Coordinates of C-alpha atoms in Angstrom, one line a residue:
M1057 CA 40.4 1.5 26.4
T1058 CA 38.7 -0.7 23.9
L1059 CA 36.4 1.0 21.3
K1060 CA 32.8 -0.1 21.7
K1061 CA 31.7 -0.7 18.1
Q1062 CA 28.2 0.1 16.8
K1063 CA 26.5 -3.1 15.7
L1064 CA 25.1 -3.2 12.2
L1065 CA 23.0 -6.2 11.2
V1066 CA 22.4 -7.0 7.5
L1067 CA 19.5 -9.3 6.8
Y1068 CA 19.2 -10.6 3.2
G1069 CA 16.7 -12.6 1.2
S1070 CA 17.5 -13.8 -2.3
Q1071 CA 16.7 -16.5 -4.8
T1072 CA 20.1 -16.1 -6.3
G1073 CA 23.4 -14.9 -4.8
T1074 CA 22.8 -11.2 -5.6
A1075 CA 21.5 -10.1 -2.2
H1076 CA 24.1 -12.2 -0.4
D1077 CA 26.8 -10.5 -2.5
V1078 CA 25.4 -7.0 -1.7
A1079 CA 25.1 -7.9 2.0
D1080 CA 28.8 -9.0 2.1
R1081 CA 29.7 -5.6 0.4
I1082 CA 27.9 -3.8 3.2
V1083 CA 29.6 -5.8 5.9
R1084 CA 33.1 -5.1 4.4
E1085 CA 32.4 -1.4 4.1
A1086 CA 30.9 -1.3 7.6
K1087 CA 34.1 -2.9 9.1
R1088 CA 36.2 -0.2 7.3
R1089 CA 34.2 2.3 9.3
H1090 CA 34.7 0.3 12.5
F1091 CA 31.2 -1.0 12.9
S1092 CA 30.6 -4.5 14.3
A1093 CA 28.8 -6.0 11.3
L1094 CA 27.2 -9.3 10.4
A1095 CA 25.2 -10.6 7.4
V1096 CA 22.6 -13.3 7.9
D1097 CA 20.0 -14.7 5.6
M1098 CA 16.5 -13.9 6.8
D1099 CA 15.2 -17.4 7.5
T1100 CA 18.4 -18.4 9.4
Y1101 CA 18.0 -15.3 11.7
Q1102 CA 15.9 -15.8 14.8
V1103 CA 13.2 -13.2 13.8
H1104 CA 11.9 -12.8 17.3
N1105 CA 15.2 -11.2 18.2
L1106 CA 14.4 -8.3 15.9
I1107 CA 12.8 -6.5 18.8
N1108 CA 16.3 -6.2 20.4
E1109 CA 18.1 -4.8 17.2
K1110 CA 19.0 -1.2 17.0
L1111 CA 20.4 -0.9 13.4
V1112 CA 19.5 -3.1 10.5
V1113 CA 19.9 -3.0 6.7
F1114 CA 17.5 -5.3 4.8
V1115 CA 18.5 -6.5 1.3
C1116 CA 15.8 -8.5 -0.5
S1117 CA 14.8 -9.6 -3.9
T1118 CA 11.4 -10.2 -5.5
T1119 CA 10.8 -13.5 -7.2
G1120 CA 8.1 -14.9 -9.5
Q1121 CA 4.9 -12.8 -9.3
G1122 CA 5.8 -10.6 -6.4
D1123 CA 6.8 -13.5 -4.0
P1124 CA 9.5 -13.3 -1.3
P1125 CA 12.5 -15.5 -2.0
D1126 CA 12.9 -19.0 -0.5
N1127 CA 15.1 -17.8 2.4
M1128 CA 12.8 -15.0 3.4
R1129 CA 9.4 -16.8 3.6
L1130 CA 9.4 -17.7 7.3
F1131 CA 10.8 -14.3 8.2
W1132 CA 8.1 -12.6 6.2
K1133 CA 5.3 -14.8 7.5
F1134 CA 6.3 -13.9 11.1
L1135 CA 6.3 -10.2 10.3
L1136 CA 2.8 -10.5 8.9
R1137 CA 1.4 -11.9 12.2
K1138 CA -1.7 -9.9 13.2
D1139 CA -0.9 -10.2 16.9
L1140 CA 2.4 -8.1 16.6
P1141 CA 2.0 -4.8 18.4
S1142 CA 2.4 -1.6 16.3
T1143 CA 5.2 -0.6 18.8
S1144 CA 7.2 -3.9 18.3
L1145 CA 10.1 -2.3 16.5
N1146 CA 10.1 1.2 18.1
Q1147 CA 13.8 0.8 18.9
L1148 CA 14.8 -0.1 15.3
Q1149 CA 16.4 2.2 12.8
F1150 CA 16.5 0.5 9.4
A1151 CA 17.0 0.8 5.7
V1152 CA 15.7 -1.4 2.9
L1153 CA 17.3 -2.1 -0.5
G1154 CA 15.1 -4.0 -2.9
L1155 CA 16.5 -6.0 -5.8
G1156 CA 14.1 -6.4 -8.7
D1157 CA 13.5 -6.6 -12.4
S1158 CA 11.3 -4.0 -14.1
S1159 CA 10.2 -6.4 -16.8
Y1160 CA 8.0 -8.1 -14.3
L1161 CA 4.6 -6.7 -13.4
K1162 CA 5.2 -6.7 -9.6
Y1163 CA 8.6 -4.9 -9.8
N1164 CA 10.4 -4.8 -6.4
V1165 CA 7.1 -5.4 -4.6
V1166 CA 8.8 -7.4 -1.8
G1167 CA 11.1 -4.5 -0.9
K1168 CA 8.3 -2.0 -0.9
R1169 CA 6.1 -4.3 1.3
L1170 CA 8.9 -4.9 3.7
Q1171 CA 9.6 -1.2 4.1
K1172 CA 5.9 -0.6 4.8
R1173 CA 5.5 -3.4 7.2
I1174 CA 8.6 -2.5 9.3
E1175 CA 7.2 1.1 9.6
Q1176 CA 3.8 -0.3 10.6
L1177 CA 5.6 -2.2 13.5
G1178 CA 7.2 1.1 14.7
G1179 CA 10.6 1.0 12.9
H1180 CA 12.2 4.2 11.9
P1181 CA 13.8 4.4 8.3
F1182 CA 17.1 6.2 8.5
H1183 CA 17.6 6.1 4.8
S1184 CA 15.5 6.2 1.7
L1185 CA 14.1 3.0 0.1
G1186 CA 16.5 1.7 -2.6
L1187 CA 15.0 -0.1 -5.6
A1188 CA 17.6 -1.7 -7.9
D1189 CA 16.6 -2.8 -11.4
D1190 CA 18.3 -5.8 -13.1
Q1191 CA 17.0 -4.4 -16.5
H1192 CA 19.2 -1.3 -16.2
D1193 CA 22.1 -1.2 -18.7
L1194 CA 24.5 -1.5 -15.7
G1195 CA 22.3 -4.0 -13.8
V1196 CA 21.5 -3.6 -10.1
D1197 CA 24.8 -1.8 -9.5
A1198 CA 23.4 1.3 -11.2
V1199 CA 21.3 1.8 -8.1
V1200 CA 23.2 -0.2 -5.5
T1201 CA 26.5 1.7 -5.7
P1202 CA 25.2 5.2 -5.2
W1203 CA 22.6 4.0 -2.6
L1204 CA 25.4 2.5 -0.6
S1205 CA 27.6 5.6 -0.9
S1206 CA 24.7 7.7 0.5
L1207 CA 24.0 5.1 3.2
W1208 CA 27.6 5.4 4.5
D1209 CA 27.4 9.2 4.5
T1210 CA 24.2 8.9 6.6
L1211 CA 25.6 6.3 9.0
I1212 CA 28.8 8.3 9.7
K1213 CA 26.7 11.3 10.6
M1214 CA 24.5 9.2 12.9
F1215 CA 27.6 7.4 14.5
P1216 CA 30.6 9.7 14.2
L1217 CA 34.0 8.0 14.6
P1218 CA 35.9 9.0 17.8
A1219 CA 38.7 11.5 17.6
G1220 CA 41.8 9.9 16.1
L1221 CA 40.0 7.1 14.4
D1222 CA 39.6 7.3 10.6
V1223 CA 37.8 5.2 8.0
I1224 CA 40.2 2.5 6.8
P1225 CA 41.4 3.5 3.3
S1226 CA 39.8 1.6 0.4
D1227 CA 43.3 0.6 -0.9
I1228 CA 44.0 -1.5 2.1
C1229 CA 43.0 -5.1 1.7
P1230 CA 40.5 -6.2 4.3
P1231 CA 41.3 -9.3 6.4
P1232 CA 39.9 -12.6 5.1
K1233 CA 36.7 -14.2 6.5
Y1234 CA 38.6 -17.3 7.6
K1235 CA 42.0 -18.6 8.4
V1236 CA 43.3 -21.6 6.5
K1237 CA 45.7 -24.1 8.1
F1238 CA 47.2 -26.6 5.7
I1239 CA 47.9 -30.1 7.0
E1240 CA 50.6 -32.3 5.6
S1241 CA 49.7 -35.4 7.4
S1242 CA 49.0 -38.4 5.1
V1243 CA 46.4 -39.7 7.6
A1244 CA 44.5 -36.4 7.3
A1245 CA 44.9 -36.4 3.6
S1246 CA 43.5 -39.9 3.3
R1247 CA 40.5 -38.9 5.6
A1248 CA 39.8 -35.8 3.5
T1249 CA 39.9 -37.7 0.3
T1250 CA 37.4 -40.2 1.7
D1251 CA 35.1 -37.4 2.8
S1252 CA 35.4 -35.8 -0.7
T1253 CA 34.2 -38.7 -2.7
H1254 CA 30.6 -39.2 -3.9
M1255 CA 28.4 -40.8 -1.3
S1256 CA 27.4 -44.1 -2.8
H1257 CA 24.2 -46.0 -2.3
T1258 CA 25.5 -47.5 0.9
E1259 CA 24.7 -47.3 4.6
E1260 CA 26.5 -44.0 4.6
G1261 CA 25.0 -42.5 1.5
H1262 CA 21.4 -43.8 1.8
Q1263 CA 21.2 -43.1 5.5
S1264 CA 18.2 -43.8 7.7
S1265 CA 18.2 -40.8 10.0
D1266 CA 16.1 -39.5 12.9
K1267 CA 17.4 -36.0 12.0
K1268 CA 15.1 -33.7 10.1
V1269 CA 16.2 -33.7 6.5
G1270 CA 17.1 -30.1 5.5
P1271 CA 19.9 -27.9 4.1
L1272 CA 22.2 -28.8 7.0
C1273 CA 21.3 -32.5 6.7
P1274 CA 20.3 -33.4 3.1
F1275 CA 19.3 -36.9 2.3
H1276 CA 21.4 -38.6 -0.3
A1277 CA 18.8 -40.0 -2.6
R1278 CA 19.8 -42.7 -5.1
L1279 CA 19.3 -41.9 -8.7
I1280 CA 16.7 -44.3 -10.2
S1281 CA 16.5 -42.9 -13.7
N1282 CA 17.5 -39.9 -15.7
S1283 CA 15.5 -39.9 -19.0
R1284 CA 15.4 -37.3 -21.7
I1285 CA 11.7 -36.7 -22.5
T1286 CA 12.1 -34.4 -25.5
A1287 CA 12.9 -35.6 -29.0
P1288 CA 16.6 -36.2 -29.7
D1289 CA 16.6 -33.4 -32.4
H1290 CA 14.7 -30.9 -30.2
F1291 CA 16.7 -27.8 -29.1
Q1292 CA 15.7 -28.2 -25.5
D1293 CA 16.9 -31.2 -23.4
V1294 CA 14.2 -31.8 -20.7
R1295 CA 14.7 -34.6 -18.2
L1296 CA 12.4 -36.7 -16.0
I1297 CA 14.6 -37.5 -13.0
K1298 CA 13.5 -40.1 -10.5
L1299 CA 15.1 -40.4 -7.0
D1300 CA 14.8 -43.1 -4.4
I1301 CA 14.1 -41.7 -0.9
R1302 CA 13.6 -45.0 1.0
G1303 CA 15.0 -44.8 4.5
S1304 CA 14.5 -41.0 4.7
N1305 CA 11.9 -39.2 6.8
I1306 CA 11.0 -37.0 3.8
S1307 CA 7.3 -36.5 3.3
Y1308 CA 5.7 -34.2 0.8
V1309 CA 2.4 -33.2 -0.9
P1310 CA 1.6 -31.9 -4.4
G1311 CA 2.9 -28.3 -4.6
D1312 CA 6.0 -28.9 -2.6
V1313 CA 9.5 -28.2 -3.8
M1314 CA 12.6 -30.4 -3.9
M1315 CA 15.9 -28.6 -3.1
V1316 CA 19.1 -29.9 -4.6
K1317 CA 22.7 -29.3 -3.4
P1318 CA 24.6 -29.2 -6.7
Q1319 CA 28.2 -30.0 -7.6
N1320 CA 30.6 -28.5 -10.2
L1321 CA 31.5 -30.8 -13.1
P1322 CA 34.9 -32.5 -12.9
S1323 CA 36.0 -30.8 -16.1
T1324 CA 35.5 -27.3 -14.6
V1325 CA 37.1 -28.4 -11.3
D1326 CA 40.2 -29.4 -13.2
S1327 CA 40.2 -26.0 -15.0
M1328 CA 40.0 -24.2 -11.7
L1329 CA 42.8 -26.3 -10.2
A1330 CA 45.0 -25.3 -13.2
V1331 CA 44.1 -21.6 -12.7
L1332 CA 44.9 -21.7 -9.0
G1333 CA 47.9 -24.0 -9.4
Q1334 CA 46.6 -26.2 -6.5
D1335 CA 47.1 -29.8 -5.7
P1336 CA 43.6 -31.4 -5.5
D1337 CA 44.7 -33.7 -2.7
R1338 CA 46.1 -30.9 -0.5
V1339 CA 44.3 -30.8 2.8
F1340 CA 43.4 -27.9 5.1
V1341 CA 41.4 -26.9 8.2
L1342 CA 39.2 -23.8 8.2
Q1343 CA 39.4 -21.6 11.2
Q1344 CA 37.5 -18.6 12.4
N1345 CA 39.2 -15.2 11.8
D1346 CA 36.5 -12.7 12.6
P1347 CA 34.3 -13.0 15.7
D1348 CA 31.3 -11.8 13.7
V1349 CA 31.7 -14.5 11.0
A1350 CA 30.9 -18.1 11.9
L1351 CA 32.4 -21.0 10.1
P1352 CA 30.3 -22.5 7.3
P1353 CA 27.9 -25.1 8.7
C1354 CA 28.8 -28.8 8.0
F1355 CA 32.1 -27.9 6.4
P1356 CA 34.4 -31.0 6.5
E1357 CA 37.3 -31.0 8.8
P1358 CA 39.8 -31.6 7.3
C1359 CA 38.9 -30.6 3.8
S1360 CA 40.6 -31.3 0.5
V1361 CA 41.0 -28.7 -2.2
K1362 CA 39.1 -30.9 -4.6
W1363 CA 36.2 -31.2 -2.2
L1364 CA 36.1 -27.4 -1.9
L1365 CA 36.1 -26.8 -5.6
T1366 CA 33.6 -29.6 -6.3
N1367 CA 31.1 -28.9 -3.6
Y1368 CA 31.4 -25.4 -2.1
L1369 CA 32.8 -22.6 -4.4
D1370 CA 30.5 -21.3 -7.2
F1371 CA 33.2 -20.4 -9.7
N1372 CA 30.8 -21.0 -12.6
S1373 CA 28.6 -18.0 -11.6
V1374 CA 28.8 -14.6 -13.2
P1375 CA 31.0 -12.4 -10.9
R1376 CA 29.5 -9.3 -9.1
R1377 CA 31.3 -6.0 -8.8
S1378 CA 32.6 -7.0 -5.3
F1379 CA 34.6 -9.8 -6.9
F1380 CA 36.6 -7.3 -8.9
E1381 CA 36.9 -5.0 -5.9
L1382 CA 38.5 -7.8 -3.9
L1383 CA 40.6 -9.3 -6.8
K1384 CA 42.4 -6.0 -7.4
Y1385 CA 44.0 -6.1 -3.9
H1386 CA 46.0 -9.2 -5.0
T1387 CA 47.4 -8.2 -8.3
Q1388 CA 51.1 -7.4 -8.9
D1389 CA 50.8 -7.1 -12.7
E1390 CA 50.4 -3.4 -13.7
L1391 CA 48.3 -4.1 -16.8
E1392 CA 45.9 -6.4 -15.0
K1393 CA 45.8 -3.9 -12.0
E1394 CA 44.9 -1.0 -14.3
K1395 CA 42.0 -3.0 -15.9
L1396 CA 40.7 -4.2 -12.5
E1397 CA 40.7 -0.6 -11.1
E1398 CA 38.9 0.6 -14.2
F1399 CA 36.2 -2.1 -13.6
C1400 CA 35.8 -0.9 -10.0
S1401 CA 35.5 2.8 -11.0
P1402 CA 32.2 4.6 -11.7
Q1403 CA 33.4 5.4 -15.2
G1404 CA 34.2 1.7 -15.9
Q1405 CA 30.8 0.3 -15.1
E1406 CA 29.5 0.1 -18.7
E1407 CA 32.7 -1.8 -19.8
L1408 CA 32.4 -4.1 -16.8
Y1409 CA 28.8 -4.9 -17.7
S1410 CA 29.7 -5.6 -21.3
Y1411 CA 32.7 -7.8 -20.2
C1412 CA 30.7 -9.8 -17.6
N1413 CA 27.0 -9.6 -17.6
R1414 CA 26.0 -9.2 -21.2
V1415 CA 27.9 -12.4 -22.2
K1416 CA 27.5 -14.2 -18.8
R1417 CA 31.3 -14.6 -18.3
T1418 CA 32.0 -16.8 -15.3
I1419 CA 34.4 -16.3 -12.4
L1420 CA 36.5 -19.2 -13.8
E1421 CA 36.8 -17.4 -17.2
V1422 CA 37.7 -14.1 -15.6
L1423 CA 40.4 -15.8 -13.5
Q1424 CA 41.8 -17.3 -16.7
D1425 CA 41.8 -13.9 -18.3
F1426 CA 43.6 -12.3 -15.3
S1427 CA 46.0 -15.3 -14.9
K1428 CA 48.8 -13.3 -13.2
T1429 CA 46.5 -12.0 -10.6
S1430 CA 44.8 -15.4 -10.1
A1431 CA 48.2 -17.0 -9.3
S1432 CA 48.9 -14.5 -6.5
V1433 CA 45.5 -14.7 -4.7
P1434 CA 46.2 -16.2 -1.2
F1435 CA 44.2 -19.4 -0.7
E1436 CA 42.2 -18.1 2.3
Y1437 CA 40.8 -15.2 0.2
L1438 CA 39.0 -17.7 -2.1
F1439 CA 36.2 -17.7 0.5
D1440 CA 35.8 -13.9 0.1
I1441 CA 36.2 -13.7 -3.6
I1442 CA 34.1 -16.7 -4.8
P1443 CA 30.6 -17.1 -3.4
P1444 CA 29.3 -20.5 -2.1
L1445 CA 27.2 -22.7 -4.3
Q1446 CA 23.5 -22.2 -3.6
P1447 CA 20.9 -24.9 -3.5
R1448 CA 18.5 -25.1 -6.5
A1449 CA 14.7 -25.6 -6.3
F1450 CA 12.6 -27.8 -8.5
S1451 CA 8.8 -28.3 -8.3
I1452 CA 8.1 -31.9 -7.4
A1453 CA 6.4 -33.8 -10.2
S1454 CA 5.4 -37.0 -8.4
S1455 CA 2.9 -38.1 -5.7
P1456 CA 3.8 -40.3 -2.8
K1457 CA 0.4 -42.0 -3.4
A1458 CA 1.4 -43.0 -6.9
H1459 CA 5.2 -43.3 -6.4
R1460 CA 5.9 -44.5 -2.9
D1461 CA 9.4 -43.7 -1.7
E1462 CA 10.2 -41.7 -4.8
L1463 CA 10.8 -38.0 -5.8
H1464 CA 10.4 -37.0 -9.5
I1465 CA 11.3 -33.7 -11.1
L1466 CA 11.0 -32.3 -14.6
M1467 CA 14.2 -30.4 -15.4
A1468 CA 15.2 -28.3 -18.4
V1469 CA 18.9 -28.5 -19.0
V1470 CA 20.1 -24.9 -19.1
R1471 CA 22.3 -24.3 -22.2
Y1472 CA 22.5 -21.1 -24.3
Q1473 CA 24.9 -19.2 -26.5
T1474 CA 26.3 -15.7 -26.0
K1475 CA 29.0 -14.0 -28.0
L1476 CA 31.5 -16.2 -26.1
H1477 CA 32.8 -19.3 -27.9
L1478 CA 31.7 -21.8 -25.2
P1479 CA 28.0 -22.1 -24.5
R1480 CA 26.7 -21.1 -21.1
R1481 CA 25.5 -24.0 -19.0
G1482 CA 23.5 -24.2 -15.8
V1483 CA 25.6 -25.6 -13.0
C1484 CA 22.9 -27.8 -11.4
S1485 CA 21.0 -28.9 -14.5
T1486 CA 24.2 -29.8 -16.3
W1487 CA 25.5 -31.8 -13.3
L1488 CA 22.2 -33.6 -12.8
S1489 CA 21.9 -34.5 -16.5
S1490 CA 25.4 -36.0 -16.5
L1491 CA 24.6 -38.5 -13.8
D1492 CA 24.1 -42.1 -14.8
P1493 CA 22.0 -44.5 -12.6
A1494 CA 24.3 -47.3 -13.5
D1495 CA 27.0 -45.6 -11.5
D1496 CA 24.9 -46.0 -8.3
V1497 CA 25.1 -42.2 -7.6
T1498 CA 23.2 -40.2 -5.1
V1499 CA 21.9 -36.6 -5.0
P1500 CA 21.7 -34.5 -1.8
V1501 CA 18.1 -33.3 -1.5
W1502 CA 15.5 -32.0 1.0
V1503 CA 11.9 -30.8 0.6
K1504 CA 10.3 -27.4 1.3
P1505 CA 6.8 -26.1 0.9
G1506 CA 6.2 -24.5 -2.5
T1507 CA 4.4 -21.2 -3.3
I1508 CA 1.2 -23.0 -4.3
R1509 CA -1.2 -25.0 -2.1
F1510 CA -3.9 -27.2 -3.7
P1511 CA -7.3 -27.5 -2.1
S1512 CA -7.5 -30.2 0.5
D1513 CA -11.2 -30.7 -0.4
V1514 CA -11.1 -33.0 -3.4
D1515 CA -14.6 -31.9 -4.4
V1516 CA -13.2 -28.5 -5.4
P1517 CA -12.4 -28.5 -9.2
V1518 CA -8.9 -27.5 -10.1
I1519 CA -7.9 -25.6 -13.3
M1520 CA -4.2 -25.8 -14.1
V1521 CA -2.1 -23.9 -16.7
G1522 CA 1.4 -25.3 -17.0
P1523 CA 3.3 -24.8 -20.2
G1524 CA 6.7 -26.6 -20.5
T1525 CA 8.2 -27.7 -17.2
G1526 CA 5.4 -25.8 -15.5
L1527 CA 3.6 -29.1 -15.8
A1528 CA 5.7 -30.4 -12.8
P1529 CA 3.4 -29.5 -9.8
F1530 CA 0.3 -30.5 -11.8
R1531 CA 1.7 -33.9 -12.7
S1532 CA 2.1 -34.3 -9.0
L1533 CA -1.5 -33.4 -8.3
I1534 CA -2.8 -35.5 -11.3
H1535 CA -1.0 -38.6 -10.1
D1536 CA -2.2 -37.9 -6.5
R1537 CA -5.9 -37.7 -7.6
C1538 CA -6.1 -40.0 -10.6
G1539 CA -5.0 -43.0 -8.6
Q1540 CA -8.1 -42.7 -6.5
S1541 CA -10.4 -41.1 -9.1
L1542 CA -11.0 -38.1 -6.9
G1543 CA -12.1 -34.7 -7.9
S1544 CA -12.2 -32.8 -11.3
L1545 CA -9.0 -31.6 -12.9
T1546 CA -8.6 -29.4 -16.1
L1547 CA -5.1 -29.0 -17.5
F1548 CA -4.0 -26.4 -20.2
F1549 CA -0.6 -27.5 -21.4
G1550 CA 1.6 -25.7 -23.9
C1551 CA 4.8 -26.6 -25.7
R1552 CA 6.3 -26.1 -29.2
S1553 CA 5.4 -29.3 -30.9
R1554 CA 3.3 -32.4 -30.3
S1555 CA 6.1 -34.6 -31.6
K1556 CA 9.0 -32.8 -29.9
D1557 CA 8.2 -31.7 -26.4
F1558 CA 4.7 -33.0 -25.3
Y1559 CA 6.0 -34.7 -22.2
C1560 CA 4.2 -37.3 -20.3
I1561 CA 1.5 -37.7 -23.1
D1562 CA 0.9 -41.3 -22.3
E1563 CA 0.2 -40.6 -18.6
F1564 CA -2.9 -38.4 -19.4
K1565 CA -4.8 -41.1 -21.3
D1566 CA -7.8 -42.9 -19.8
T1567 CA -8.1 -40.7 -16.8
K1568 CA -11.8 -40.0 -16.1
I1569 CA -11.3 -37.1 -13.8
L1570 CA -8.9 -35.2 -16.0
Q1571 CA -9.5 -33.2 -19.2
V1572 CA -6.4 -31.9 -21.1
F1573 CA -6.3 -29.0 -23.6
T1574 CA -3.1 -28.5 -25.5
A1575 CA -1.4 -25.7 -27.4
F1576 CA 1.5 -26.5 -29.8
S1577 CA 2.9 -23.1 -30.7
R1578 CA 5.0 -24.2 -33.7
D1579 CA 2.8 -26.8 -35.3
Q1580 CA 1.0 -24.3 -37.5
A1581 CA 1.8 -21.0 -39.2
N1582 CA 0.3 -18.9 -36.4
K1583 CA 1.7 -19.3 -32.9
V1584 CA -0.9 -20.8 -30.5
Y1585 CA -0.3 -20.6 -26.7
A1586 CA -2.1 -22.0 -23.7
Q1587 CA -3.9 -18.7 -23.1
H1588 CA -5.4 -18.9 -26.7
I1589 CA -6.9 -22.3 -25.9
M1590 CA -8.1 -20.9 -22.6
A1591 CA -10.0 -18.2 -24.5
Q1592 CA -11.7 -20.8 -26.6
Q1593 CA -12.9 -22.6 -23.5
G1594 CA -13.9 -19.4 -21.7
E1595 CA -17.5 -20.5 -21.0
M1596 CA -16.4 -23.7 -19.4
I1597 CA -13.7 -21.9 -17.3
W1598 CA -16.2 -19.3 -16.1
S1599 CA -18.7 -22.0 -15.1
L1600 CA -16.1 -23.9 -13.1
I1601 CA -14.9 -20.8 -11.3
N1602 CA -18.2 -19.1 -10.7
D1603 CA -20.7 -22.0 -10.3
K1604 CA -18.5 -24.8 -9.0
R1605 CA -16.0 -22.6 -7.0
A1606 CA -13.0 -24.0 -8.8
A1607 CA -9.4 -23.0 -7.9
F1608 CA -7.1 -21.7 -10.7
F1609 CA -3.3 -22.4 -10.8
I1610 CA -0.5 -21.2 -13.0
A1611 CA 3.1 -22.6 -13.1
G1612 CA 6.0 -22.0 -15.4
N1613 CA 8.4 -19.4 -16.7
A1614 CA 8.0 -16.1 -14.9
K1615 CA 8.8 -13.8 -17.8
S1616 CA 5.5 -13.1 -19.6
M1617 CA 3.4 -16.3 -19.5
P1618 CA 1.8 -15.7 -16.0
D1619 CA 0.7 -12.2 -16.9
D1620 CA -0.6 -13.3 -20.4
V1621 CA -2.6 -16.1 -18.7
K1622 CA -3.9 -13.7 -16.1
D1623 CA -5.0 -11.1 -18.7
T1624 CA -6.8 -13.9 -20.6
L1625 CA -8.6 -15.0 -17.4
C1626 CA -9.7 -11.4 -16.8
D1627 CA -11.1 -11.3 -20.4
I1628 CA -13.0 -14.5 -19.7
I1629 CA -14.4 -13.1 -16.5
S1630 CA -15.5 -9.9 -18.2
Q1631 CA -17.1 -11.7 -21.2
H1632 CA -18.9 -14.5 -19.5
G1633 CA -19.5 -12.9 -16.1
G1634 CA -20.9 -9.7 -17.7
M1635 CA -18.4 -7.5 -15.9
S1636 CA -16.3 -4.5 -16.9
R1637 CA -12.6 -4.9 -17.1
D1638 CA -12.1 -3.1 -13.7
Q1639 CA -14.7 -5.4 -12.1
S1640 CA -13.0 -8.5 -13.5
V1641 CA -9.7 -7.4 -12.0
L1642 CA -11.3 -7.0 -8.6
Y1643 CA -13.0 -10.4 -9.0
L1644 CA -9.6 -12.0 -9.7
Q1645 CA -8.0 -10.2 -6.8
D1646 CA -10.7 -11.6 -4.6
L1647 CA -9.9 -15.1 -5.9
E1648 CA -6.3 -14.5 -5.0
R1649 CA -7.1 -13.4 -1.5
K1650 CA -9.1 -16.6 -1.0
K1651 CA -6.2 -18.7 -2.4
R1652 CA -8.4 -19.7 -5.3
F1653 CA -5.9 -18.1 -7.7
Q1654 CA -2.2 -19.0 -7.2
V1655 CA 0.9 -18.7 -9.3
E1656 CA 4.3 -20.5 -9.0
A1657 CA 6.8 -18.9 -11.4
W1658 CA 10.5 -19.2 -11.9
S1659 CA 13.1 -17.4 -14.1

């Protein structure tokens, strides 16, 4: 008699790979307890099927100023529909694990709202709401690990194992997600090598397609220019990147976001090949190994090792705890095994956090440190140990009215120093900044709606606060409106120095509908930020908002800037509107409800 397994669905939403990693951990642990388990990102899941699910764990992060992550927005929008009956999810038993950062004002608000909304629709929580904090000394694992332990205790009580069946011991290595079949055929090798090369600006690379451009079918846009727009001696390298989208069916409006499918740099690919001892031209076919786990969409068949390391595996990311839990199964060296087991123990979490998270050590660097273990990892387990590369989002900085058949982005190249000798680098920004238009290269892209929506009525004045690369969505709107001299635009822009990082300065001259106020924080003894200049223009801002019904937008770094600007706006409302502080907060909340106050923030 075949055991009928209890189905457990794990739905995750995350801007980074954290929720995906936790979801995979839940699936692995569920299978050890003989559940049928599947992890799916929320926007891939057909949300109307939720009425048929019996047991679901939701894992979701909070982004920006309390926004759902990109791969949760459609799911969340559906759940908020007013026509959903309060009994829709009566059959559902669920648990929610929120992943947040307590340094932000709206800490873990998405997880809290999701819990409340599922309950409103009739769902029954079988476990307490988990709220993990990235600011904890041990990171999110300080909450995630004990929460999961308690979750399994609860689930085993709810669904006891049949007599004679036990939980699979944790020292037994779980089977890999996929099977790998290597192919020795020279024809297959030649085909895979061709598939692995950069798409050039040819009929193949610059395709004209009737298919909807998206994550499964990105458009390979030719690089027009890649210009540094900060001074050569400035610490921050910011690029204005322009892409040619002729031949695509991409359309966009100001406020939309361009998604980029990144690649790993050749130098890091070579380092990874050396660690694994693999031939870059070796060719394989990926096969299904678990009926619950589908093959990755659009994965090449056959595939070369070089393509896999260049385009799919994110070995430049900081490893999560599950990485070490899986790695320890494959070590034969006693010293390395002892250290890996320590990293996986409750007592070793502080040392693990210091080794990895504090210094942002990458998977590649860990594999180099544990070289004997790395050499013994079976190739098929790379798909379990190393997460896939995630697409990156950039606010579009151009307008189709001003730049027909083009997409522009403003991109800060991520580079910073920790205690490690080599500087830390952003995978996508470093790769994009390395591309040379003279090489006729293309970038895989698609477009998604952003978190902000500008007024369709051009008679509505728009106030914009966009320090640094927060200028991007406002440059899009400015180019959209100024070409037709429509509307009234007011921009508050902040940067360090007029001579170092005041981007696009020449574009803002001689525009009758735009007035620009600038804050250069390091050009004088006292630091001056955009919110300080706002305070000086408080009377004008109040008149625009209260008398002319203006809409107010903030874009930029999510750390403290949006909250500082919001506080200043409340002060302006209080001072010039004759309100108490509490009344000004309510006034601003009303603007937010009416979409006259919007924020797009990123970390």
